[in-house]
Amino acid sequence: MTNKQLKELLDSLTLKEKIGQMFQALPQIFGEDGAITGIFDENIEVDDVISTVGSILNMYDTERMRKLQAQHLESSKIPLLFMNDIIHGFNTVFPISPALAATFNPELIKKTARISAKESAALGINVTFSPMVDISRDARWGRVCEGYGEDTYLSSICSKAMIEGYQGDSLESDDTIAACVKHFALYGAPYDGRDYNNVDMSERMMRNDYLPPYKAAVDANVAMIMTAFNNINGTPATINHHTNVDILRDEWGFDGVSITDYGSAKMCYNAGVVENHTETAQLLIENKVDIDMMGGIYGMKYLGKAVESGAVSIEQIDECVMRILELKNKLGLFENPYKYFRGSESIPESERKNHREVARKSVSESSTLVKNENELLPIAKDKKVAFIGPFVASNDLTTHWAQIHDKREIGLYINEAVNSFTDLKGEYSYSIGCPYLSDDEELLEKPESPCENDVQQYEKQAIENAKNADTVVMLMGEPHQLFGESGSRTEITIPEIQMELLRKISKVNENIVVILFNGRPLVLSELSKLAKSIIVSWYPGSQGYLGICDMLFGYTSPSGRLPFSFPRKNGQVPLFYSNIATGHDHEEGQFNKFTLRYIDTPNTPLYPFGYGLSYTEFKYSNPSISSSTLKRGESISVSVDIENIGKRDGYETAQLYIRDVKAKLVARPLKQLKGFEKVFLKSGEKKTVTFEITEEMLKFYDKDCNFVAENGEFIIYVGAHSMDNRNSVKFELI
Ligand code: BGC
């Protein structure tokens, strides 16, 4: 449709029809099935839902969706939009978001989103509530499993890659979907790590550290944005005018569709900041929020009333509805409202096979080897290996987001994965050993485990298998019930019952490899003493065990780098590498009472941000800089040589960190990631990696929140992780 036609369509709508476009319904309202991803409100009052509603969320049955579209179009001129949470894959499930960040490979990340778009668009979905780019530095928060880690720069790169993958070159294509970046804003920074809790943050910190990944999404032309549940400096994010209008619309120029989170409009009343829902409706409109997800605030009862009373003008309503119509138009729904219901058979098996290959490759690119004593890994193909741990009983390494996709594709069990390799000639045993959690752990939902009724027998079997093996591979970690939405924990540890099993196993066999399944950084201090090798695998998706076997037996080498700092102890969180300088900085290993530290634990993490080993070894040398001064508007370059000095081929990720030594009256981070390059080096090969340094990279929000680069000294570190200070060069901005 042309803009003129869209405008005519808008003008032809009644107020009720306009407001209907702004309401997003759960399928349950029409008696249909759908995922429940929040507090289900049974008291939503909306009129003539099926004829007036603008969009539906959380529905996965394509045939039912097609029927609803047809039913809707009997009385409406405007097709429905179907929106869902496609978070880390659809039919093909990829590693979870922190794992994707750990690949440090934006091209691969983009490919995963591209595949998700193809698979979900074929089944009727138009919009995904992804990417979630909330920076979080507090691993107690359960939703760190959905974001891309603690770092602003890395998250911004991931944000852009995901959006480019979902949206492709044009939303009009049959196989692209609109992305909806979330949760705007600062949802990842509740002050005590508990989901939904308040965020109080200075304007400067918000702009320097937390907003850039959302801004990267807007710059990548994201179609939609979702407001967050939390209050920001006291005001609910959904009606926070400063973030929603001053920054998002006016400063960044976002002209796409804004949607509330699940019922977050109605929750403004609970937060005690409005008198009634009609006032919320008025505030939402003033915040240029276009769609009310699940809420019922955008209905004739509240929004209609606000229009009747004159508190909201019809021009304001038109502005919101126009943005929604424009999105539907961009997706090509007016020309063909059924174009997205092609069915999964429309994707040929050859293409699906390729999707699975990408998922499998992403397992070793995201899994992070953090310890490998005596080169226990990779395991020779003729060794006796005992696979032990609760995850032996699981073929599902896909998390709760895939669960709501109705387990479209789950993977093989570990034994099936091992058996699929025809050239493995060793002996392999499998035992569960213990349940995921002990009985005394309080949880609303508990993961099932076959050994719950007879733990001792299962444990005995595991110990026996460990005794008879050359190498033990422990498959352990957090069941997915321990993270995700409202999945915050006070102790970010591996469940004690699993640690107890590990202790017992370590007494009979010291060659232990741990494959860790986790939705957040965990405290691995004791584990790192008991295991010789550790691979942090997060939740690796539907090709999980195949990808894990690829690494275990040396067909691939793990090449992930941690997107979070892993603490030594619980009390260290929030923990992140880009700490701001203080007047009391502490030098590790030096005793000095009056410095910034805990008295019982070093400041450093157990494994730093950016860290990860390989089956081979890399040597950095010859750091050099093209000039010791950078003039404004020009650029200089920094290079370093990297050599693979080990016996195997492998990937190394060179990371560029910058320290702004002095800034006017604002203390700056001790280091900030500003670039990286993942390079593949054959054994013996050497490459020079070069980074360009520009004035833009040195800018930050200063004391008065101006975005500036200040003259003066900067230090650059190029190395293997955030604590690698071996190669540094200096320059001055003039
Ligand atoms: C979550 C969102 C999600 C929405 C729809 C909410 O509970 O916070 O991230 O997109 O549900 O499922």
XYZ file of C-alpha atoms and ligand atoms in Angstrom:
746
model
C 0.000 0.000 0.000
C 1.150 3.536 -0.604
C 1.326 5.989 2.291
C -1.737 7.691 0.882
C -3.700 4.427 0.900
C -2.580 3.724 4.453
C -3.741 7.159 5.513
C -7.135 6.602 3.833
C -7.437 3.275 5.603
C -6.648 4.906 8.936
C -9.232 7.616 8.327
C -11.882 5.022 7.562
C -11.548 3.356 10.984
C -13.829 3.955 13.937
C -12.282 4.794 17.307
C -13.039 1.260 18.503
C -11.258 -0.212 15.489
C -8.264 2.047 16.028
C -7.976 1.117 19.680
C -8.384 -2.543 18.718
C -5.206 -2.308 16.624
C -3.392 -1.221 19.767
C -4.459 -4.214 21.821
C -2.498 -7.445 21.736
C -4.433 -10.509 22.858
C -3.478 -13.864 24.246
C -4.987 -16.716 22.231
C -6.778 -17.894 25.367
C -9.207 -15.000 24.837
C -10.492 -16.850 21.764
C -10.437 -20.199 23.514
C -7.182 -21.140 21.733
C -4.000 -22.623 23.182
C -0.875 -20.586 23.668
C 2.098 -20.170 25.927
C 1.589 -18.342 29.207
C 4.719 -16.310 29.808
C 3.583 -14.064 32.637
C 0.765 -13.502 35.115
C -2.401 -14.483 33.260
C -5.107 -11.865 33.678
C -8.548 -13.393 33.394
C -10.347 -10.102 33.795
C -9.369 -8.418 30.588
C -12.333 -6.628 29.139
C -12.160 -5.865 25.456
C -14.989 -5.582 23.039
C -15.491 -7.700 19.910
C -11.972 -9.011 20.248
C -11.751 -11.153 17.164
C -12.926 -8.443 14.800
C -10.992 -5.539 16.289
C -7.795 -6.948 17.816
C -4.551 -5.952 16.083
C -2.203 -8.739 17.083
C -1.930 -12.018 18.965
C 1.013 -13.307 20.979
C 2.355 -16.679 21.988
C 0.419 -18.853 19.562
C 2.256 -21.701 17.862
C -0.385 -23.732 16.015
C -0.112 -22.603 12.404
C -3.417 -24.035 11.217
C -5.285 -22.397 14.097
C -3.486 -19.118 13.385
C -4.543 -19.262 9.761
C -8.160 -19.894 10.812
C -8.103 -16.960 13.235
C -6.730 -14.727 10.485
C -9.601 -15.777 8.210
C -12.194 -15.275 10.950
C -10.719 -11.868 11.738
C -10.759 -10.740 8.118
C -14.475 -11.509 7.817
C -15.093 -8.293 9.701
C -11.828 -6.338 9.525
C -9.856 -4.744 6.704
C -6.574 -5.097 8.577
C -4.728 -8.415 8.913
C -3.579 -9.650 12.301
C 0.041 -9.805 13.355
C 1.313 -12.885 15.195
C 4.162 -12.284 17.615
C 6.199 -14.825 19.587
C 9.337 -15.294 21.613
C 11.866 -16.790 19.233
C 14.858 -16.318 21.481
C 17.606 -18.736 20.465
C 16.137 -20.690 17.618
C 12.833 -22.147 16.538
C 12.760 -25.621 14.957
C 16.522 -25.665 15.134
C 17.544 -24.543 18.597
C 20.867 -22.761 18.957
C 22.958 -22.166 22.083
C 21.436 -19.585 24.445
C 22.240 -15.904 24.035
C 25.291 -15.654 26.371
C 26.712 -18.636 24.502
C 26.123 -16.913 21.173
C 27.924 -13.869 22.563
C 30.752 -16.204 23.612
C 31.359 -17.068 19.946
C 32.638 -13.513 19.384
C 31.487 -14.248 15.843
C 28.843 -11.750 14.629
C 28.506 -13.507 11.254
C 27.607 -16.777 12.954
C 25.215 -15.016 15.341
C 23.511 -13.370 12.380
C 23.205 -16.721 10.638
C 21.418 -18.229 13.654
C 18.875 -15.391 13.655
C 18.464 -15.713 9.884
C 17.604 -19.404 10.293
C 15.203 -18.674 13.173
C 13.444 -16.147 10.963
C 13.118 -18.608 8.063
C 11.748 -21.356 10.260
C 9.297 -19.226 12.212
C 8.097 -17.146 9.245
C 7.156 -20.393 7.490
C 4.833 -21.186 10.390
C 2.961 -17.899 10.483
C 5.025 -15.752 12.835
C 5.621 -12.113 11.894
C 7.472 -10.676 14.879
C 9.896 -12.101 17.428
C 10.322 -10.578 20.884
C 14.084 -10.683 20.444
C 16.888 -9.709 20.860
C 16.964 -9.121 24.588
C 19.942 -6.814 25.079
C 19.671 -5.929 28.757
C 23.176 -5.577 30.135
C 23.458 -7.379 33.424
C 26.380 -7.555 35.782
C 24.604 -9.389 38.533
C 24.522 -13.092 37.838
C 21.904 -13.662 40.531
C 19.414 -12.252 38.050
C 17.789 -15.216 36.288
C 17.478 -13.537 32.931
C 21.201 -13.181 32.283
C 20.549 -16.357 30.257
C 18.718 -14.249 27.655
C 21.189 -11.428 27.175
C 24.630 -11.173 25.654
C 26.646 -10.665 28.803
C 28.126 -7.933 30.947
C 29.778 -5.872 28.256
C 28.291 -2.915 26.420
C 30.330 -3.202 23.237
C 29.904 -6.961 22.790
C 26.157 -6.728 23.496
C 25.809 -3.935 20.949
C 27.529 -6.037 18.291
C 25.242 -8.991 19.106
C 22.176 -6.738 19.056
C 22.969 -5.570 15.532
C 23.824 -9.074 14.284
C 20.553 -10.551 15.587
C 18.449 -7.824 14.015
C 20.203 -8.068 10.674
C 19.626 -11.821 10.802
C 15.910 -11.655 11.622
C 15.020 -8.770 9.366
C 17.339 -9.580 6.438
C 17.432 -7.072 3.593
C 13.712 -6.441 3.602
C 10.782 -7.222 5.862
C 8.747 -7.801 2.765
C 10.430 -11.137 1.997
C 8.522 -14.255 2.945
C 11.327 -15.524 5.116
C 12.153 -12.519 7.280
C 10.441 -11.448 10.481
C 10.376 -8.182 12.389
C 12.606 -7.994 15.455
C 11.511 -6.429 18.735
C 14.404 -5.337 20.926
C 13.745 -5.531 24.657
C 13.375 -4.665 27.529
C 13.633 -0.905 27.306
C 15.235 0.101 29.517
C 17.724 -1.136 32.091
C 15.766 -4.286 32.957
C 19.018 -6.123 33.695
C 20.051 -3.865 36.540
C 17.667 -4.544 39.471
C 19.547 -3.431 42.547
C 19.503 -6.765 44.338
C 19.451 -9.172 41.417
C 15.764 -10.022 41.919
C 13.754 -10.022 38.730
C 11.402 -7.033 38.300
C 13.022 -4.998 41.045
C 13.739 -1.273 40.877
C 16.596 0.306 38.992
C 18.083 3.553 40.167
C 20.885 4.749 37.968
C 22.680 7.942 37.080
C 21.970 9.396 33.656
C 25.668 9.089 32.836
C 26.006 5.423 33.711
C 22.792 4.626 31.879
C 24.047 6.293 28.714
C 27.604 5.016 28.922
C 26.968 1.405 29.853
C 23.348 0.326 29.531
C 21.684 2.140 26.621
C 24.135 1.483 23.748
C 22.862 -2.039 22.881
C 19.283 -0.683 22.471
C 20.672 2.205 20.453
C 22.576 -0.289 18.265
C 19.220 -1.966 17.599
C 17.606 1.309 16.580
C 20.570 2.063 14.318
C 20.123 -1.387 12.748
C 16.507 -0.422 11.921
C 14.794 -2.652 14.424
C 11.054 -2.690 13.723
C 9.835 -2.763 17.327
C 10.875 -2.083 20.898
C 9.416 -3.506 24.126
C 9.238 -1.551 27.359
C 10.475 -3.182 30.569
C 8.718 -4.263 33.777
C 11.000 -2.353 36.145
C 10.805 1.151 37.498
C 13.557 3.477 36.349
C 14.456 5.992 39.011
C 10.987 5.481 40.465
C 8.853 5.590 37.331
C 7.751 2.385 35.561
C 9.741 1.948 32.333
C 6.472 1.579 30.423
C 5.491 5.161 31.216
C 8.942 6.662 31.684
C 8.786 9.696 29.417
C 12.499 10.362 29.602
C 13.508 6.988 28.166
C 10.480 6.411 25.907
C 10.205 9.848 24.359
C 13.147 12.135 25.142
C 15.728 9.483 24.356
C 14.088 6.838 22.158
C 11.842 8.916 19.916
C 13.343 12.423 20.007
C 17.051 11.800 20.385
C 17.432 8.484 18.552
C 14.644 9.094 16.056
C 12.971 5.703 16.499
C 9.796 5.634 14.400
C 8.923 1.956 14.760
C 6.334 0.298 16.984
C 6.627 0.345 20.751
C 4.906 -2.371 22.799
C 4.550 -2.911 26.545
C 5.820 -6.078 28.170
C 3.262 -8.688 29.255
C 0.717 -6.753 31.300
C 3.239 -4.076 32.278
C 0.703 -1.322 31.544
C -1.722 -2.629 34.143
C 1.118 -2.980 36.623
C 1.652 0.779 36.735
C -1.314 0.878 39.092
C 0.332 -1.679 41.427
C 3.470 0.460 41.483
C 1.351 3.166 43.066
C 2.170 5.874 40.565
C -1.242 6.398 38.923
C -4.747 6.903 40.304
C -6.441 4.539 37.877
C -6.065 2.666 34.573
C -7.484 5.563 32.553
C -4.590 7.680 33.737
C -2.223 4.861 32.704
C -3.835 4.854 29.251
C -3.214 8.569 28.917
C 0.411 8.209 30.067
C 1.040 5.324 27.697
C -0.123 7.452 24.799
C 2.038 10.351 25.960
C 4.909 7.848 26.032
C 4.145 6.927 22.410
C 3.580 3.287 23.374
C 1.621 1.785 20.500
C 0.587 -1.698 21.659
C -0.578 -2.952 25.025
C 0.531 -6.560 25.362
C -2.115 -8.681 27.072
C -3.121 -5.736 29.218
C -6.617 -4.454 28.523
C -5.655 -0.852 29.190
C -5.926 -0.197 25.473
C -9.647 -0.892 25.179
C -12.726 1.314 25.075
C -13.025 1.047 28.854
C -9.833 2.933 29.664
C -8.245 4.374 26.541
C -11.664 5.058 24.995
C -12.612 6.927 28.149
C -9.416 8.971 28.018
C -10.281 9.991 24.443
C -13.871 10.853 25.363
C -12.709 13.037 28.238
C -10.276 14.860 25.948
C -7.225 13.710 27.914
C -6.034 11.900 24.772
C -6.548 13.353 21.320
C -7.533 11.431 18.211
C -4.314 12.698 16.566
C -2.312 10.950 19.274
C -4.235 7.713 18.675
C -3.739 8.058 14.921
C -0.003 8.439 15.350
C 0.204 5.115 17.217
C -2.140 3.260 14.865
C -0.271 4.542 11.825
C 2.968 3.029 13.117
C 1.218 -0.335 13.495
C -0.308 -0.123 10.002
C 3.073 0.789 8.573
C 4.613 -2.330 10.108
C 1.846 -4.529 8.684
C 2.401 -2.875 5.347
C 6.165 -3.402 5.430
C 5.582 -7.086 6.123
C 3.371 -7.254 3.017
C 0.322 -8.433 4.950
C -2.144 -6.187 3.144
C -1.214 -7.769 -0.188
C -1.366 -11.294 1.223
C -2.429 -11.889 4.825
C -1.680 -15.607 4.453
C 1.828 -15.385 3.032
C 3.447 -16.524 6.287
C 1.424 -19.724 6.667
C 3.453 -21.817 4.253
C 4.072 -24.693 6.667
C 7.320 -26.319 7.688
C 7.377 -28.521 4.578
C 8.128 -25.360 2.602
C 11.701 -25.592 3.897
C 13.379 -28.513 2.099
C 15.249 -31.129 4.127
C 18.563 -30.110 2.511
C 18.111 -26.631 3.981
C 17.084 -27.983 7.378
C 20.216 -30.119 7.384
C 22.207 -26.976 6.823
C 20.399 -25.321 9.780
C 21.397 -28.225 11.993
C 24.997 -27.940 10.828
C 25.081 -24.261 11.807
C 23.666 -25.184 15.224
C 26.277 -27.903 15.646
C 29.124 -25.616 14.652
C 27.884 -22.980 17.069
C 28.292 -25.446 19.967
C 32.094 -25.553 19.721
C 32.303 -21.866 18.786
C 30.400 -20.933 21.951
C 31.629 -23.528 24.434
C 34.484 -22.198 26.484
C 37.397 -24.283 27.693
C 38.480 -22.678 30.954
C 40.844 -25.376 32.197
C 42.714 -28.225 30.507
C 45.377 -29.633 32.790
C 47.847 -32.041 31.201
C 45.892 -31.774 27.975
C 43.267 -34.201 29.217
C 41.170 -32.957 26.327
C 40.662 -33.967 23.601
C 40.090 -37.595 24.563
C 41.785 -40.217 22.382
C 39.337 -42.261 20.334
C 40.264 -45.586 21.990
C 39.928 -44.571 25.670
C 37.458 -45.899 28.204
C 35.156 -43.023 29.081
C 32.524 -42.868 31.829
C 29.829 -40.255 31.221
C 28.321 -39.370 34.585
C 25.818 -36.849 35.910
C 22.134 -35.925 35.893
C 22.272 -34.627 32.336
C 22.998 -38.175 31.114
C 19.226 -38.618 31.451
C 18.445 -35.612 29.297
C 18.169 -35.208 25.556
C 16.962 -31.639 25.920
C 19.622 -28.927 26.170
C 17.313 -26.199 24.906
C 15.872 -24.205 27.917
C 12.371 -23.010 28.729
C 12.046 -20.793 25.639
C 12.230 -23.855 23.479
C 9.768 -25.577 25.817
C 7.161 -23.012 24.940
C 7.909 -23.684 21.309
C 6.443 -27.065 22.103
C 9.783 -28.865 21.942
C 9.788 -28.601 18.170
C 13.196 -30.144 18.002
C 15.178 -31.619 20.813
C 18.390 -33.535 20.501
C 19.955 -36.888 21.107
C 20.917 -38.376 24.446
C 24.662 -38.416 25.081
C 24.929 -42.150 24.344
C 23.112 -41.728 21.040
C 25.413 -38.851 20.127
C 28.543 -40.919 20.933
C 27.187 -43.869 18.937
C 26.700 -41.679 15.887
C 30.496 -41.370 15.488
C 31.557 -44.469 13.596
C 35.289 -44.051 14.235
C 35.141 -43.939 18.033
C 36.666 -47.192 19.233
C 36.718 -46.749 23.000
C 34.423 -48.158 25.661
C 31.717 -45.859 26.932
C 29.549 -46.137 30.014
C 26.700 -43.887 31.125
C 25.348 -43.294 34.604
C 23.169 -40.570 36.054
C 24.684 -40.700 39.543
C 22.331 -38.221 41.203
C 19.263 -36.067 40.528
C 19.656 -32.431 39.433
C 18.618 -31.160 42.847
C 18.194 -32.644 46.283
C 14.792 -32.936 47.915
C 15.383 -30.113 50.334
C 15.869 -27.544 47.575
C 12.808 -25.353 47.433
C 11.539 -24.669 43.966
C 8.177 -24.153 42.422
C 8.918 -26.577 39.627
C 11.402 -29.342 40.049
C 13.121 -31.108 37.192
C 12.382 -34.809 37.051
C 15.176 -37.332 37.318
C 14.866 -41.114 37.039
C 17.125 -41.732 40.013
C 15.118 -39.842 42.593
C 13.735 -43.005 44.186
C 17.008 -44.804 44.518
C 19.807 -42.281 44.691
C 22.268 -44.597 46.442
C 22.008 -47.281 43.795
C 22.578 -44.731 41.016
C 25.514 -43.227 42.872
C 27.101 -46.656 43.410
C 26.822 -47.395 39.702
C 28.428 -44.065 38.811
C 31.361 -44.632 41.164
C 31.861 -48.112 39.759
C 31.867 -46.757 36.199
C 34.322 -44.017 37.184
C 36.726 -46.603 38.675
C 36.749 -48.575 35.447
C 37.324 -45.611 33.132
C 40.420 -43.822 31.827
C 38.514 -40.537 31.764
C 35.331 -39.383 33.451
C 33.138 -36.832 31.686
C 30.767 -35.198 34.177
C 27.624 -33.704 32.631
C 26.420 -31.356 35.338
C 25.168 -27.872 36.153
C 21.953 -25.906 36.491
C 18.643 -27.421 35.384
C 16.757 -24.776 33.395
C 14.286 -24.310 36.243
C 17.073 -22.453 38.092
C 17.247 -19.531 35.659
C 15.101 -17.516 33.263
C 12.276 -15.121 34.093
C 11.716 -14.865 37.862
C 14.633 -17.310 38.222
C 16.912 -15.248 40.445
C 19.136 -17.041 42.961
C 21.044 -15.906 46.036
C 23.766 -18.491 45.490
C 25.036 -18.970 41.996
C 26.475 -22.396 42.590
C 26.125 -25.880 41.167
C 23.494 -27.765 43.210
C 25.153 -29.355 46.231
C 23.953 -32.872 45.444
C 25.893 -32.749 42.163
C 28.996 -31.368 43.871
C 28.796 -34.183 46.411
C 28.766 -36.722 43.582
C 31.747 -34.983 41.964
C 33.716 -35.141 45.231
C 33.088 -38.871 45.497
C 33.989 -39.499 41.860
C 37.216 -37.527 42.245
C 38.338 -39.935 44.969
C 38.298 -42.856 42.547
C 39.386 -41.218 39.293
C 41.309 -37.978 38.954
C 40.950 -37.632 35.188
C 37.783 -35.612 35.293
C 36.375 -33.458 32.513
C 33.360 -31.329 33.427
C 30.899 -30.242 30.773
C 28.988 -27.484 32.476
C 25.395 -26.619 31.597
C 24.501 -23.201 32.921
C 22.227 -20.238 32.344
C 24.456 -17.791 34.200
C 28.051 -17.467 35.394
C 28.523 -19.841 38.331
C 30.996 -20.021 41.192
C 33.366 -22.778 40.067
C 36.115 -22.467 42.686
C 35.786 -25.934 44.197
C 34.912 -27.538 40.892
C 38.051 -26.110 39.320
C 40.120 -27.977 41.917
C 38.348 -31.287 41.408
C 38.283 -31.285 37.606
C 41.275 -31.314 35.275
C 39.325 -29.946 32.345
C 36.246 -27.748 32.254
C 34.142 -26.714 29.289
C 31.451 -24.105 29.977
C 28.757 -25.115 27.503
C 25.794 -22.991 28.681
C 22.679 -24.529 27.139
C 23.963 -25.528 23.709
C 20.663 -26.250 21.926
C 19.221 -29.094 19.909
C 22.574 -30.176 18.463
C 24.122 -29.934 21.931
C 25.503 -33.402 22.513
C 26.745 -33.827 18.953
C 28.655 -30.541 19.245
C 29.957 -31.583 22.656
C 31.237 -34.906 21.282
C 32.908 -33.000 18.421
C 34.949 -31.154 21.050
C 35.497 -34.015 23.489
C 37.031 -36.229 20.825
C 38.946 -33.490 19.029
C 36.944 -33.143 15.799
C 36.656 -29.463 16.741
C 38.290 -27.297 19.390
C 36.196 -25.210 21.791
C 36.704 -21.560 20.862
C 34.239 -19.594 23.018
C 35.366 -16.690 25.206
C 33.444 -15.818 28.363
C 30.922 -12.959 27.984
C 30.763 -12.660 31.790
C 33.312 -12.590 34.600
C 32.993 -15.813 36.615
C 33.297 -15.043 40.346
C 35.314 -16.938 42.924
C 32.584 -16.495 45.525
C 28.919 -15.507 45.616
C 29.637 -12.355 47.589
C 31.605 -10.861 44.685
C 28.544 -10.265 42.501
C 27.815 -7.900 40.861
C 31.168 -8.553 39.240
C 32.393 -7.109 35.954
C 35.722 -6.193 34.439
C 35.078 -2.578 33.398
C 35.266 -1.163 36.900
C 35.532 2.542 37.302
C 38.762 3.858 38.836
C 38.666 4.996 42.463
C 41.143 6.746 44.718
C 41.679 3.480 46.598
C 42.662 1.066 43.895
C 44.111 -2.177 45.114
C 47.075 -4.045 43.721
C 46.472 -7.770 43.890
C 48.965 -9.616 46.082
C 50.125 -6.461 47.907
C 48.999 -6.044 51.474
C 47.717 -2.569 52.077
C 44.816 -2.136 54.440
C 43.095 0.919 53.097
C 42.327 -0.190 49.561
C 39.293 -1.235 47.564
C 38.870 -4.960 48.245
C 37.229 -7.696 50.274
C 39.427 -8.978 53.099
C 38.597 -12.610 52.395
C 38.688 -12.889 48.596
C 40.767 -11.324 45.818
C 39.080 -8.713 43.655
C 39.735 -10.746 40.564
C 37.279 -13.225 39.094
C 38.091 -16.921 38.886
C 37.786 -16.634 35.096
C 37.761 -13.167 33.571
C 35.535 -11.695 30.891
C 36.889 -12.637 27.463
C 38.781 -15.662 28.784
C 38.957 -19.026 27.069
C 41.560 -21.628 26.147
C 41.982 -23.766 23.085
C 43.463 -27.187 22.325
C 46.411 -25.288 20.919
C 48.393 -22.294 22.227
C 48.787 -18.764 20.924
C 51.615 -16.308 21.400
C 51.094 -12.535 21.144
C 54.054 -10.336 20.199
C 55.136 -7.049 18.620
C 52.403 -4.683 19.751
C 52.771 -1.533 17.700
C 50.945 1.691 17.039
C 51.111 3.764 13.853
C 51.421 7.051 15.748
C 51.593 8.150 19.365
C 49.124 10.949 18.654
C 45.613 10.809 17.266
C 44.295 13.970 15.690
C 40.551 14.537 15.799
C 38.788 13.321 12.696
C 41.719 11.063 11.754
C 42.587 7.517 12.707
C 45.617 5.522 13.801
C 46.133 1.763 13.898
C 47.306 -0.733 16.462
C 48.696 -4.141 15.496
C 49.847 -7.262 17.197
C 51.232 -10.556 15.891
C 49.535 -13.773 16.924
C 51.183 -17.121 16.372
C 49.767 -20.591 16.846
C 52.640 -22.256 18.702
C 50.748 -25.463 19.513
C 50.272 -28.664 17.567
C 46.661 -28.179 16.523
C 44.817 -25.650 14.387
C 42.474 -23.327 16.230
C 40.651 -20.031 16.659
C 41.985 -17.185 18.766
C 39.999 -14.069 19.649
C 42.199 -10.988 19.862
C 40.555 -8.353 22.055
C 41.168 -4.628 22.059
C 40.651 -2.786 25.341
C 41.085 0.946 25.888
C 41.695 2.898 29.059
C 40.997 6.610 29.125
C 43.582 7.603 31.718
C 42.125 10.953 32.747
C 38.829 12.696 32.175
C 37.591 15.973 33.524
C 35.940 15.288 36.879
C 34.556 11.913 35.814
C 36.339 8.704 36.762
C 36.620 6.321 33.833
C 36.622 2.509 33.587
C 39.967 0.808 34.054
C 39.383 -0.914 30.713
C 36.683 -1.146 28.069
C 36.357 -3.547 25.169
C 36.347 -1.606 21.897
C 37.102 -4.223 19.279
C 37.859 -7.890 18.676
C 38.809 -10.228 15.896
C 38.425 -13.984 15.819
C 41.157 -15.508 13.672
C 41.774 -19.064 12.558
C 45.413 -20.119 12.690
C 46.875 -23.390 11.524
C 49.529 -24.924 13.747
C 52.693 -22.838 13.278
C 50.856 -20.048 11.447
C 51.329 -16.384 12.374
C 49.025 -13.465 11.539
C 49.082 -9.761 12.231
C 45.825 -8.408 13.625
C 45.236 -4.700 13.144
C 42.636 -2.436 14.754
C 41.770 1.064 13.662
C 41.453 3.635 16.465
C 39.153 6.595 15.877
C 37.997 9.530 17.951
C 34.489 8.024 17.979
C 35.746 5.006 19.951
C 37.003 7.310 22.708
C 33.751 9.148 23.278
C 31.767 8.878 26.481
C 29.096 10.807 28.387
C 30.955 13.276 30.533
C 30.031 15.004 33.780
C 27.308 17.026 32.068
C 26.221 14.124 29.887
C 27.758 15.493 26.728
C 29.063 12.787 24.400
C 32.706 13.753 23.973
C 36.266 12.497 23.595
C 38.656 14.459 25.787
C 42.233 15.282 24.876
C 44.876 13.352 26.753
C 46.448 9.964 27.272
C 44.905 6.594 26.400
C 46.300 3.096 26.933
C 45.475 0.278 24.572
C 45.712 -3.379 25.517
C 45.493 -6.054 22.853
C 45.281 -9.493 24.326
C 43.523 -12.747 24.957
C 41.087 -11.543 27.644
C 40.155 -8.619 29.878
C 42.969 -9.228 32.378
C 45.686 -9.723 29.798
C 47.985 -6.702 30.175
C 51.008 -8.142 28.373
C 50.725 -6.053 25.208
C 49.998 -2.406 25.650
C 50.693 0.812 23.746
C 49.916 4.430 24.519
C 48.800 7.419 22.524
C 47.479 10.883 23.059
C 44.346 12.435 21.592
C 45.093 15.987 20.499
C 8.710 -11.391 29.153
C 9.086 -10.944 27.761
C 8.359 -11.779 26.733
C 6.869 -11.643 26.987
C 6.017 -12.361 25.962
C 7.207 -11.488 29.345
O 6.914 -12.123 30.531
O 9.256 -10.489 30.085
O 10.474 -11.060 27.592
O 8.701 -11.347 25.453
O 6.592 -12.173 28.269
O 6.104 -13.723 26.061
